[in-house]
Coordinates of C-alpha atoms in Angstrom, one line a residue:
Chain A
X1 CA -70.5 68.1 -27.1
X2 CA -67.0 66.6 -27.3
X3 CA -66.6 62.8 -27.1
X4 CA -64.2 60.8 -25.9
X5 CA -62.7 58.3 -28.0
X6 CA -61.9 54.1 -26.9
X7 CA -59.9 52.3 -29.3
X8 CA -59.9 48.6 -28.3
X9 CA -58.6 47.3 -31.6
X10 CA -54.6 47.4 -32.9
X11 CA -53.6 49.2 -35.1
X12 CA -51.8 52.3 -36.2
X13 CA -53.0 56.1 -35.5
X14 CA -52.3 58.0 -37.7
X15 CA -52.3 62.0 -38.9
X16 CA -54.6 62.0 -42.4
X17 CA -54.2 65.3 -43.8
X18 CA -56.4 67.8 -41.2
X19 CA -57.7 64.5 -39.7
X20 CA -56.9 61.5 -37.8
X21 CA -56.8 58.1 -39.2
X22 CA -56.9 54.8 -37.6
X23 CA -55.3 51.7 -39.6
X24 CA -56.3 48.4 -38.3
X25 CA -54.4 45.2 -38.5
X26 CA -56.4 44.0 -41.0
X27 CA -56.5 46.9 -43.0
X28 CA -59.8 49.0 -42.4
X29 CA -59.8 52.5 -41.9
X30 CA -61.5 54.2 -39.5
X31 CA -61.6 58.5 -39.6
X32 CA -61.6 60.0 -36.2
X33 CA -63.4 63.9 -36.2
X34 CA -60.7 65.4 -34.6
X35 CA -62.5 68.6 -33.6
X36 CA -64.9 66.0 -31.8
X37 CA -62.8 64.6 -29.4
X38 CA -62.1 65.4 -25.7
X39 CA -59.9 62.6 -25.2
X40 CA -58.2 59.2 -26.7
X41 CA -58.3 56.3 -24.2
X42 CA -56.2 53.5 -26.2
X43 CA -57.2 49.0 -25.1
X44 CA -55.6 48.0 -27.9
X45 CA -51.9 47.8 -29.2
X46 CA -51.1 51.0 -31.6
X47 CA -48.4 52.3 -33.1
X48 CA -47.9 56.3 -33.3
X49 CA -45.4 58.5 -34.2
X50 CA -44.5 62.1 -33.6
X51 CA -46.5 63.6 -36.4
X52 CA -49.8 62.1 -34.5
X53 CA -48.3 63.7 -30.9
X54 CA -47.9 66.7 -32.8
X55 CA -51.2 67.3 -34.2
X56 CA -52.9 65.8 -31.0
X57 CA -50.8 68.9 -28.7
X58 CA -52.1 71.0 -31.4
X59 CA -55.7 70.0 -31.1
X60 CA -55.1 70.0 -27.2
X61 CA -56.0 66.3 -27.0
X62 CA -55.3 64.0 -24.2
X63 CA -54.2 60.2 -25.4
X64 CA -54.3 57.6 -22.4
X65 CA -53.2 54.6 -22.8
X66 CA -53.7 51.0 -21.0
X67 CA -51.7 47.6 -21.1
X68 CA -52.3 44.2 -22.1
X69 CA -54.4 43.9 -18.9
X70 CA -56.3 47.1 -19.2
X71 CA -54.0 48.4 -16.8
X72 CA -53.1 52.2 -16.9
X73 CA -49.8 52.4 -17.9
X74 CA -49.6 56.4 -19.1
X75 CA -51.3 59.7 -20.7
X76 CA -49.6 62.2 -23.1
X77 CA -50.5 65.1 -21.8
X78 CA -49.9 68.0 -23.9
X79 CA -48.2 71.1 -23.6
X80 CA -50.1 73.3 -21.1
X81 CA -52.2 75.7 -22.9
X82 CA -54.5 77.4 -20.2
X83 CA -51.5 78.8 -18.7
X84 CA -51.4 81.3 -15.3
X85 CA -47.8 81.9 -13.5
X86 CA -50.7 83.3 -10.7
X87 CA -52.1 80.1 -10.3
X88 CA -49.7 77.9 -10.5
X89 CA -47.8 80.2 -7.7
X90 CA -51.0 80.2 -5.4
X91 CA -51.6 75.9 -6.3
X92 CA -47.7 75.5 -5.2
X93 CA -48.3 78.0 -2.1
X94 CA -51.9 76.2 -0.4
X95 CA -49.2 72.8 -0.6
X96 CA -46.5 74.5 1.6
X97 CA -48.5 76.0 3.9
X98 CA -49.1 72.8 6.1
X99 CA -52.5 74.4 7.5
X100 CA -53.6 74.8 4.3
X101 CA -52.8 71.8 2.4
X102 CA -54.5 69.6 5.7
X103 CA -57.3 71.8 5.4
X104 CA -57.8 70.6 1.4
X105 CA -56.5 67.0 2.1
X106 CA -59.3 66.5 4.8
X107 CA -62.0 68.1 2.7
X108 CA -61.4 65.1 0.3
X109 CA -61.0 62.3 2.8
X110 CA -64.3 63.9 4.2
X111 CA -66.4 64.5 0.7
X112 CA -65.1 61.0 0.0
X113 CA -66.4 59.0 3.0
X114 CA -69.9 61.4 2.9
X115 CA -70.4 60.1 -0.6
X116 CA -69.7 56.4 0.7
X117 CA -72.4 56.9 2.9
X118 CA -75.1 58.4 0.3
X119 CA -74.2 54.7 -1.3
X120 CA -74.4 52.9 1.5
X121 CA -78.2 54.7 3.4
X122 CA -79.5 54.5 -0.5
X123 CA -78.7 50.8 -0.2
X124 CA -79.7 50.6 3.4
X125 CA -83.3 52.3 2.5
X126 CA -83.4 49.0 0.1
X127 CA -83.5 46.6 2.8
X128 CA -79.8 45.6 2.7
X129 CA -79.2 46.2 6.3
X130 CA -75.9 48.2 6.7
X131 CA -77.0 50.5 9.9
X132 CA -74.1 49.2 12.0
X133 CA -71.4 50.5 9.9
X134 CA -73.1 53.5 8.5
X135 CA -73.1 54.4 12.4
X136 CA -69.2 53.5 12.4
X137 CA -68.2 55.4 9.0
X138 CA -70.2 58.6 10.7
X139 CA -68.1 58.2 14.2
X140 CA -64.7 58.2 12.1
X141 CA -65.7 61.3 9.8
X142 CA -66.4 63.1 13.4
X143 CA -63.1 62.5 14.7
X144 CA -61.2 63.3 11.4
X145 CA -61.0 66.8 12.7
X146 CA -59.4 65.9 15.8
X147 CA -56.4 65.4 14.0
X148 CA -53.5 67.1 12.3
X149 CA -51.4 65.3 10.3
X150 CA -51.7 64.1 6.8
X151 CA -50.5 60.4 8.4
X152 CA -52.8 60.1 10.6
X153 CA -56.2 61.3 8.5
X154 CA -54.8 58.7 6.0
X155 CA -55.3 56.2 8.5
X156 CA -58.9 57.3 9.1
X157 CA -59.4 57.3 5.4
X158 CA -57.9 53.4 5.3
X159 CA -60.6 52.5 7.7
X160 CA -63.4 54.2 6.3
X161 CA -62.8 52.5 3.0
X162 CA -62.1 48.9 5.1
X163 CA -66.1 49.4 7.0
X164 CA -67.4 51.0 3.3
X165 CA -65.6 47.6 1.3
X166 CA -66.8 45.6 3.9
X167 CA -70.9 46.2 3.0
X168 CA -70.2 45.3 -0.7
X169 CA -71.3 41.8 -0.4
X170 CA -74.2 43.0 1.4
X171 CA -74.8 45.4 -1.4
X172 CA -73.9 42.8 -4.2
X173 CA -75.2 39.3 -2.6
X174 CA -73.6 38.0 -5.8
X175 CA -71.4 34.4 -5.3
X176 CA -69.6 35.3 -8.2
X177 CA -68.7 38.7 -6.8
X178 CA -67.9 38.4 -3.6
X179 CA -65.5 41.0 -1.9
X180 CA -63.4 39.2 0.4
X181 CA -60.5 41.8 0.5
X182 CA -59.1 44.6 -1.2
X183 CA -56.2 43.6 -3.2
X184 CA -54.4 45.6 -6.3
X185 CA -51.8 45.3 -8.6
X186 CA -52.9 42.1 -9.4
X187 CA -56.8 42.4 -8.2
X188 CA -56.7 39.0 -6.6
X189 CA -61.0 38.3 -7.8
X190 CA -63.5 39.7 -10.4
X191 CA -65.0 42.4 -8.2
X192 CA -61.6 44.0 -7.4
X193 CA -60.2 43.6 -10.7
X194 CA -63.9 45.7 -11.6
X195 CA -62.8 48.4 -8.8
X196 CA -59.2 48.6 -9.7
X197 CA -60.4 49.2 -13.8
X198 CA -63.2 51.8 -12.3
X199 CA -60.7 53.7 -10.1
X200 CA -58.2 54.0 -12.5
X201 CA -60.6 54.8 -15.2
X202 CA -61.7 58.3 -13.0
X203 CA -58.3 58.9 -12.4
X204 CA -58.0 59.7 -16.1
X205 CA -61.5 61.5 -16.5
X206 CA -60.0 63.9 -13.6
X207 CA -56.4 64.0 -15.2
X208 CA -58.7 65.1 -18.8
X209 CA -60.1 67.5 -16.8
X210 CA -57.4 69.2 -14.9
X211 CA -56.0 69.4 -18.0
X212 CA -58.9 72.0 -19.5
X213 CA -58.0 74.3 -15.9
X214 CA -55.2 76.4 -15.0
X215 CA -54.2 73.7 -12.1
X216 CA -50.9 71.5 -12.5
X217 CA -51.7 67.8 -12.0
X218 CA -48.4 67.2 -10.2
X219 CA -49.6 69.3 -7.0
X220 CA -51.8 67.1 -5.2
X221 CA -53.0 67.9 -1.4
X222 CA -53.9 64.5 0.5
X223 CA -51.7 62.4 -2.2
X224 CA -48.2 63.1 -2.1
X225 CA -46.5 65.2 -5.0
X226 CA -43.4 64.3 -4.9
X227 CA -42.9 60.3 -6.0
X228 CA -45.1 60.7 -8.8
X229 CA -45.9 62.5 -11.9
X230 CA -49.5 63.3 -11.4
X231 CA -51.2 63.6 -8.0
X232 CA -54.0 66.0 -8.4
X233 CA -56.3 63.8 -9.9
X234 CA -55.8 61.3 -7.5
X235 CA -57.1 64.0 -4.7
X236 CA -60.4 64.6 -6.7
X237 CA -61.4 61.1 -8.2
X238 CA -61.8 60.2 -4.0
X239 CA -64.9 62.2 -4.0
X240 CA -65.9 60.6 -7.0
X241 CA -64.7 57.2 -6.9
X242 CA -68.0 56.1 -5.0
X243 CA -71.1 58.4 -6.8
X244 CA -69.8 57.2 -10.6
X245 CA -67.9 54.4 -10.2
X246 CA -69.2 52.1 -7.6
X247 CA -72.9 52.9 -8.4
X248 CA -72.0 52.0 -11.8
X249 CA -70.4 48.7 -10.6
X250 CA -73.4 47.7 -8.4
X251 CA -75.8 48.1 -10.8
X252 CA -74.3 46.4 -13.6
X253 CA -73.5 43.4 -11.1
X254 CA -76.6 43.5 -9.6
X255 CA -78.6 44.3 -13.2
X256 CA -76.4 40.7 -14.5
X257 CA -75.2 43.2 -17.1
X258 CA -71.7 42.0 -16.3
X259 CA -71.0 38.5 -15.7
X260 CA -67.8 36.0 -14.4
X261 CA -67.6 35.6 -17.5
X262 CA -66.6 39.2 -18.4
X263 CA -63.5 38.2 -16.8
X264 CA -60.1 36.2 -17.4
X265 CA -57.5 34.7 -14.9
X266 CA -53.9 35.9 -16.2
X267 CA -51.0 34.5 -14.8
X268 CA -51.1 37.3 -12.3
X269 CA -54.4 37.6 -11.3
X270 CA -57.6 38.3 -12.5
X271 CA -59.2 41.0 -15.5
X272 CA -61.5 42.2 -17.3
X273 CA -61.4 40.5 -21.0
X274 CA -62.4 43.0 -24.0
X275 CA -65.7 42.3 -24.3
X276 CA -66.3 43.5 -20.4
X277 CA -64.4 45.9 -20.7
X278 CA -66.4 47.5 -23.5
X279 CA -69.8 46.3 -21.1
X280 CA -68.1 48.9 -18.2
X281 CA -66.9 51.4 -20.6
X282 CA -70.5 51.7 -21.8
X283 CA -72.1 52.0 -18.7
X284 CA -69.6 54.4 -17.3
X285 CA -70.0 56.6 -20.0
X286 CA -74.0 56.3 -20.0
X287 CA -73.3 57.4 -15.8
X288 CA -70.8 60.3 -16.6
X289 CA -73.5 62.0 -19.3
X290 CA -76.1 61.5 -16.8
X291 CA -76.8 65.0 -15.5
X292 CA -78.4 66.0 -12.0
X293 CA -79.9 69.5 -11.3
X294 CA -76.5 71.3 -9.7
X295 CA -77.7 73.6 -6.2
X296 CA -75.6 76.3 -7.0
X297 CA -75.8 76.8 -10.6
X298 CA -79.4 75.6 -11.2
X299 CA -79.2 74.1 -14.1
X300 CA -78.7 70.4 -15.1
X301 CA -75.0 69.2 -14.8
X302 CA -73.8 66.0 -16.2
X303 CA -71.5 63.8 -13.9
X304 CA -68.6 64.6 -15.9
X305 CA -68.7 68.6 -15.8
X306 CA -69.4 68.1 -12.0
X307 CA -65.5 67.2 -11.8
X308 CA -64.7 70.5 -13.6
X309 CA -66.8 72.2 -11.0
X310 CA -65.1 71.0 -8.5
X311 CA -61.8 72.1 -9.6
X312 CA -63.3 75.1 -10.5
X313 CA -63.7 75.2 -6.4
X314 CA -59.9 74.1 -5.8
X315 CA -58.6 77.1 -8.1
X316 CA -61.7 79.8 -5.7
X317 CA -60.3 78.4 -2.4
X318 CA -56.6 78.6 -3.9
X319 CA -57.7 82.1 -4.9
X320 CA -58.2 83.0 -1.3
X321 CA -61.7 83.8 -2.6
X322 CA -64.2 80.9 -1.1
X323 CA -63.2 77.7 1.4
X324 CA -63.5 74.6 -0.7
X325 CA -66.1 72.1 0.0
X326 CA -66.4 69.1 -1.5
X327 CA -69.4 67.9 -3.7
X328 CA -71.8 65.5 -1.6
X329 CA -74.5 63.9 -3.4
X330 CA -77.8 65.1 -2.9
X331 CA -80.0 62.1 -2.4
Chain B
X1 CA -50.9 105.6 -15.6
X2 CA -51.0 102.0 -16.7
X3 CA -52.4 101.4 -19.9
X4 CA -54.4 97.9 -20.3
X5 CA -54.6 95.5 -23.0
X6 CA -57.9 96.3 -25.0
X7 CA -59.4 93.1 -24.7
X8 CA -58.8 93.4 -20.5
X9 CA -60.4 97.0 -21.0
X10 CA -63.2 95.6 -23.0
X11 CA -63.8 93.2 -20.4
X12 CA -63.7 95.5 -17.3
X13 CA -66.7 97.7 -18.5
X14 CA -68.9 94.6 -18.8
X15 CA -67.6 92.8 -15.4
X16 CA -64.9 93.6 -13.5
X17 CA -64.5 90.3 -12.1
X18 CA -63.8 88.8 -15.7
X19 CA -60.8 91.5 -16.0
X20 CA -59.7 90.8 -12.9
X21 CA -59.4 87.1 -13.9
X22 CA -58.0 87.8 -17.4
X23 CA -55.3 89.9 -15.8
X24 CA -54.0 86.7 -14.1
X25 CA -54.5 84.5 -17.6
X26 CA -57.2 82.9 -15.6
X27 CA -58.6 82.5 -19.4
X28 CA -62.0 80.9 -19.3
X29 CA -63.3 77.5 -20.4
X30 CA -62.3 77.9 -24.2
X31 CA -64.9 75.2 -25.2
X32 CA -68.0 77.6 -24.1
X33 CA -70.5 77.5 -26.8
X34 CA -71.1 81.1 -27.3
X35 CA -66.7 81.6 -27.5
X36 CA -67.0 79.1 -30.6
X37 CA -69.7 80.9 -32.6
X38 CA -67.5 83.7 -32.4
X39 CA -64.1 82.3 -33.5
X40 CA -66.6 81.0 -36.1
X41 CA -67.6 84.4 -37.2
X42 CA -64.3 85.6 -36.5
X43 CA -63.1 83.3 -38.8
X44 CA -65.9 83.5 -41.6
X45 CA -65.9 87.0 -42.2
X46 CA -64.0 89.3 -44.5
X47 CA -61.8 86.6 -45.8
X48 CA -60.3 89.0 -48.1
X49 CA -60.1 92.1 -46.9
X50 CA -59.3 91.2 -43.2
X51 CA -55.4 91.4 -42.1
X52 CA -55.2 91.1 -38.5
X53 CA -52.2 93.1 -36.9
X54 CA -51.4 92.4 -33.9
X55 CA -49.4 95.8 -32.1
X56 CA -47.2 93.7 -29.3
X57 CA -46.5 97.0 -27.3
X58 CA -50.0 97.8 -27.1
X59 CA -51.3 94.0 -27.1
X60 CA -53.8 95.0 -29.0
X61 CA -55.4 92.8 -32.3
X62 CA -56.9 95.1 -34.9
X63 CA -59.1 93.0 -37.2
X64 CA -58.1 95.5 -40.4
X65 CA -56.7 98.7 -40.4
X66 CA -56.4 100.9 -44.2
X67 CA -55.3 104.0 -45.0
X68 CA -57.5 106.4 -47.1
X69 CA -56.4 110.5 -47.8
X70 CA -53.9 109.8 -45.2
X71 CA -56.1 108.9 -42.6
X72 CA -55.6 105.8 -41.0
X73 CA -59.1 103.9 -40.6
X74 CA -59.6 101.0 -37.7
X75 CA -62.5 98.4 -38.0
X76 CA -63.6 96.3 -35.2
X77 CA -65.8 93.6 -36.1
X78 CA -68.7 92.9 -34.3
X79 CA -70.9 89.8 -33.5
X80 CA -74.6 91.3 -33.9
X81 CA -75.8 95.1 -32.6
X82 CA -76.6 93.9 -29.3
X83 CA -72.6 94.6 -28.5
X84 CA -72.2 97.7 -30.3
X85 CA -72.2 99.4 -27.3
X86 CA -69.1 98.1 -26.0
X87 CA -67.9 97.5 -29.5
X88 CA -67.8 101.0 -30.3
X89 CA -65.9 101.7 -26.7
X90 CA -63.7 99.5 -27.4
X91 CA -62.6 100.9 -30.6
X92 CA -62.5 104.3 -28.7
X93 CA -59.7 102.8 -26.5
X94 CA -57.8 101.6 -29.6
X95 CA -58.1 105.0 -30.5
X96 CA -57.1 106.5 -27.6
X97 CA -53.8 104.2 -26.9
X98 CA -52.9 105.0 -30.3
X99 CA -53.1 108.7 -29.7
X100 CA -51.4 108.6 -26.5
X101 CA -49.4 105.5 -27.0
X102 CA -47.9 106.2 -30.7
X103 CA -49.4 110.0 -31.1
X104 CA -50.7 108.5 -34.0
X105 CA -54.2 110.6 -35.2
X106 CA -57.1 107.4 -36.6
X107 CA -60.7 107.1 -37.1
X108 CA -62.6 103.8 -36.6
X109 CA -65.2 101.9 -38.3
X110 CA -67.6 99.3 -36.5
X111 CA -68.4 96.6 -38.9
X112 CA -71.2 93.8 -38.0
X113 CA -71.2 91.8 -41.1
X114 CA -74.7 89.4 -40.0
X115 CA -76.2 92.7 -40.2
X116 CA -74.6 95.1 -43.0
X117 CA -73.9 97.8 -40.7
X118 CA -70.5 100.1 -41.0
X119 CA -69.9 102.6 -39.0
X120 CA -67.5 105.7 -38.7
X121 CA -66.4 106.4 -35.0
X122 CA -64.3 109.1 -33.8
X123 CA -62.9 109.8 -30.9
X124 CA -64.0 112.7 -28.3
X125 CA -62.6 114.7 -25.9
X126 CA -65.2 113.4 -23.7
X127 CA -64.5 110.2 -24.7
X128 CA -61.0 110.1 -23.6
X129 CA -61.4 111.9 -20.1
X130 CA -64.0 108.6 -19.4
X131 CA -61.3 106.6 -20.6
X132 CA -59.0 108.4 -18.2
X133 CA -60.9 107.9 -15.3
X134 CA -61.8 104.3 -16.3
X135 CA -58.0 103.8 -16.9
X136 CA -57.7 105.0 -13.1
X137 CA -60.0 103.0 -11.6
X138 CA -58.6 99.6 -13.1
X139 CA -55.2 100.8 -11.5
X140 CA -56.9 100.6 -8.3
X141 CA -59.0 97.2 -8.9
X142 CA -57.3 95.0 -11.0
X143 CA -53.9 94.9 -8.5
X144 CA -55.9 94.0 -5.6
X145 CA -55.8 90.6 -4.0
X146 CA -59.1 89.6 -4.5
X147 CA -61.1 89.1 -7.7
X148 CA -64.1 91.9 -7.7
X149 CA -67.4 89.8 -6.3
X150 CA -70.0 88.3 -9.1
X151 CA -72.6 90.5 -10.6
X152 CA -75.0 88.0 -9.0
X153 CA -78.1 87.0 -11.2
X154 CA -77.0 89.4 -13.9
X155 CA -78.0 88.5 -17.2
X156 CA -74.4 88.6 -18.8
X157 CA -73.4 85.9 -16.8
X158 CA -75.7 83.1 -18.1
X159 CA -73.9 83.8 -21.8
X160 CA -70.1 83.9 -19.8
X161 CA -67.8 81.7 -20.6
X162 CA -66.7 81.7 -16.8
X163 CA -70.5 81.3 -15.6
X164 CA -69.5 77.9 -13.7
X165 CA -66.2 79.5 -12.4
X166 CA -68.4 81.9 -10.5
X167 CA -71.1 80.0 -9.7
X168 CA -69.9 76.3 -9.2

């Protein structure tokens, strides 16, 4: 199995003969198996240079890279090389035809906010009491499809995801964690600063993994195409945003695996420091090699491969072959 | 009649649903297990004999092609005896586009190196009218809108490369 590859330290990347070589500041060196890696995500300050981009387009390998703050700042995504002019016609074709691109963008909100709800009854069968708005997130889903434009299923989505935020310190019951209110770019506390890494972290699992498909990343269906560069994986990380990233976060908080003191206040707000970042990476991987027996194929599937699935999905309903449901977890 | 690339040909006698894809460059998941072990092989065998030629006009890759008592002599080469079968077919096409393509007059050989077998193949009359009426039905398939269903629970599909395309 390919692996992905976190660099935290600085240093400089480097192309070693058939291999790739990382140089750190104080002078170790570090070999990285390139036929081993699915992807590159990159903590730490490096220095590259073309020869590295080269060889990493040659060994089809995806380089994501954070700021300072473990902010997402960028991929380089390589030259396409599962190329189909049919695909790419039929991906461009479901986002013009308005019927068909609300049809997908409401398949998300609604695999999103049924996957919320898995969290929250698994939670409520533990005592935590959240019947009230599990009753409330199920009303909204209902009405979703009494409506017809993107505007105002985006509005449902924005209160589903106020009622789901709202039970996290019912979930958590953690002083140091406590919700208060989403806030991004800065995360004004430690558990949004842990949901703003998390989120941004499956956006660039799904952007790996469009990348393996014949889909374009820049056509996206509920998320708007045009004012960004990639959009796609935004539509997909929604349904899992909740089954691999929250579930991580609540057990780790709830397990004491991550701490307050995992954290830093920066002049603009509040992060993750290294060392939880590493904690989170850890546990995130551990969650995305986890497999679960898959209904349809009926064989064990890793969280990870179920995001491949899924586009797999997108490209059949794109195809005009199968209507595209999204993945609900089964518990 | 339209003449198809070998390896969409190849593919359409096993499942027409892979052709279909292929036809669109809906290529499958290149990291599948089973695709590796054969670039491996691929890769492995024949290091000095082997000169792949690629004929553009026919998109066809011929793993090694020699010339003895002015014949010209085509070897496929194969992964184990379990695809002969459709190895040996397949050269037949090579065969056959060659005639009909290039009026050009070869014999094959089947090679599976894990096993030592080589093996002469020639091409039948019989042989090309199935090819002829194969070559007719993909006319008719592979244009049409909609990929050919799954061979549901087939055996083949558990060792496909597209396996969680189909099933997911």
């Amino acid at each position: 199995m390919k692996e992905s590859i976190y660099i935290f330290s600085n240093g400089r990347l480097k192309r070693k003969d058939n291999s790739l070589l990382f140089e750190t500041e104080n002078g170790d060196n570090k070999f990285i198996p390139v036929e081993n890696i699915k992807e590159i995500f990159a903590f730490g300050e490096i220095d590259l240079n073309v020869k590295v981009l080269n060889f990493l387009t040659q060994k089809e390998i995806i380089f994501h890279y954070f700021n300072y703050y473990g902010y997402y700042s960028g991929s380089f995504y390589p030259r396409e090389h599962y190329n189909s002019g049919y695909m790419i016609l039929k991906q461009t074709e479901a986002y013009l035809d308005q019927k068909n691109r609300f049809y997908l963008a409401k398949k998300f909100i609604e695999g999103a906010a049924k996957n919320c709800l898995k969290i929250l009854k698994y939670y409520d069968r533990r005592e935590k009491d959240l019947n009230k708005q599990i009753k409330e997130i199920e009303q909204l889903v209902t009405q979703l499809s009494n409506y017809e434009e993107i505007n105002q299923i985006m509005a449902i989505e924005g209160q589903i995801k106020s009622i789901y935020y709202s039970c996290f310190d019912t979930i958590i019951n953690n002083d140091d964690f406590v919700f208060d209110e989403r806030t991004k770019r800065p995360p004004k506390n430690h558990l949004n600063a842990l949901i703003s890494f998390s989120n941004s972290l499956i956006y660039t699992y799904c952007l790996s993994e469009i990348y393996k498909t014949h889909l374009d990343p820049r056509i996206g269906f509920l998320h708007t195409t045009n004012f960004r560069r990639f959009s796609l994986n935004l539509d997909i990380a929604e349904i899992f945003k909740p089954i691999i990233g929250d579930r991580t976060i609540f057990s780790m908080i709830n397990k004491n695996v991550i701490t307050y003191k995992d954290f830093e206040q920066q002049i603009n707000g509040i992060v993750l420091n290294d060392k939880g970042r590493k904690k989170f990476l850890e546990a995130l991987e551990d969650r995305l090699k986890q497999t679960i027996k898959h209904s349809k194929i009926k064989n064990n599937v890793s969280y990870r491969r179920l995001i491949r699935i899924e586009l797999y999905k997108l490209e059949k309903h794109l195809m005009d072959e199968e209507k595209y449901e999204p993945f609900i977890m089964d518990w | 009649m339209k003449t198809f690339a070998p390896s969409i040909f190849n593919a359409y006698t096993i499942c027409k649903r892979q052709a279909w894809l292929m036809m669109r460059n809906l290529t499958a998941d290149q990291d599948n297990a089973f695709l590796e072990i054969g670039r491996l092989i691929d890769e492995t065998s024949f290091e000095r004999q082997k000169k792949k030629i690629f004929l553009a006009d026919l998109e066809a890759m011929l793993d090694m092609v020699s010339k003895k008592d002015g014949i010209y002599y085509i070897a496929e080469i194969k992964k184990s005896s379990k695809t002969m079968n459709s190895g040996i077919f397949q050269l037949k096409y090579y065969l056959y586009l060659l005639k009909t393509n290039k009026g050009l007059k070869a014999r094959g050989i089947i090679k599976i190196p894990k096993e030592k077998i080589s093996k002469e193949i020639i091409l039948t009359e019989e042989d090309e009218e199935k090819i002829t009426t194969i070559l007719s039905e993909m006319n008719e398939t592979l244009f049409g809108d909609k990929p050919p269903q799954i061979l549901l629970n087939s055996k083949i599909c558990k060792v496909c490369a597209h396996f969680e395309f189909c099933y997911g």
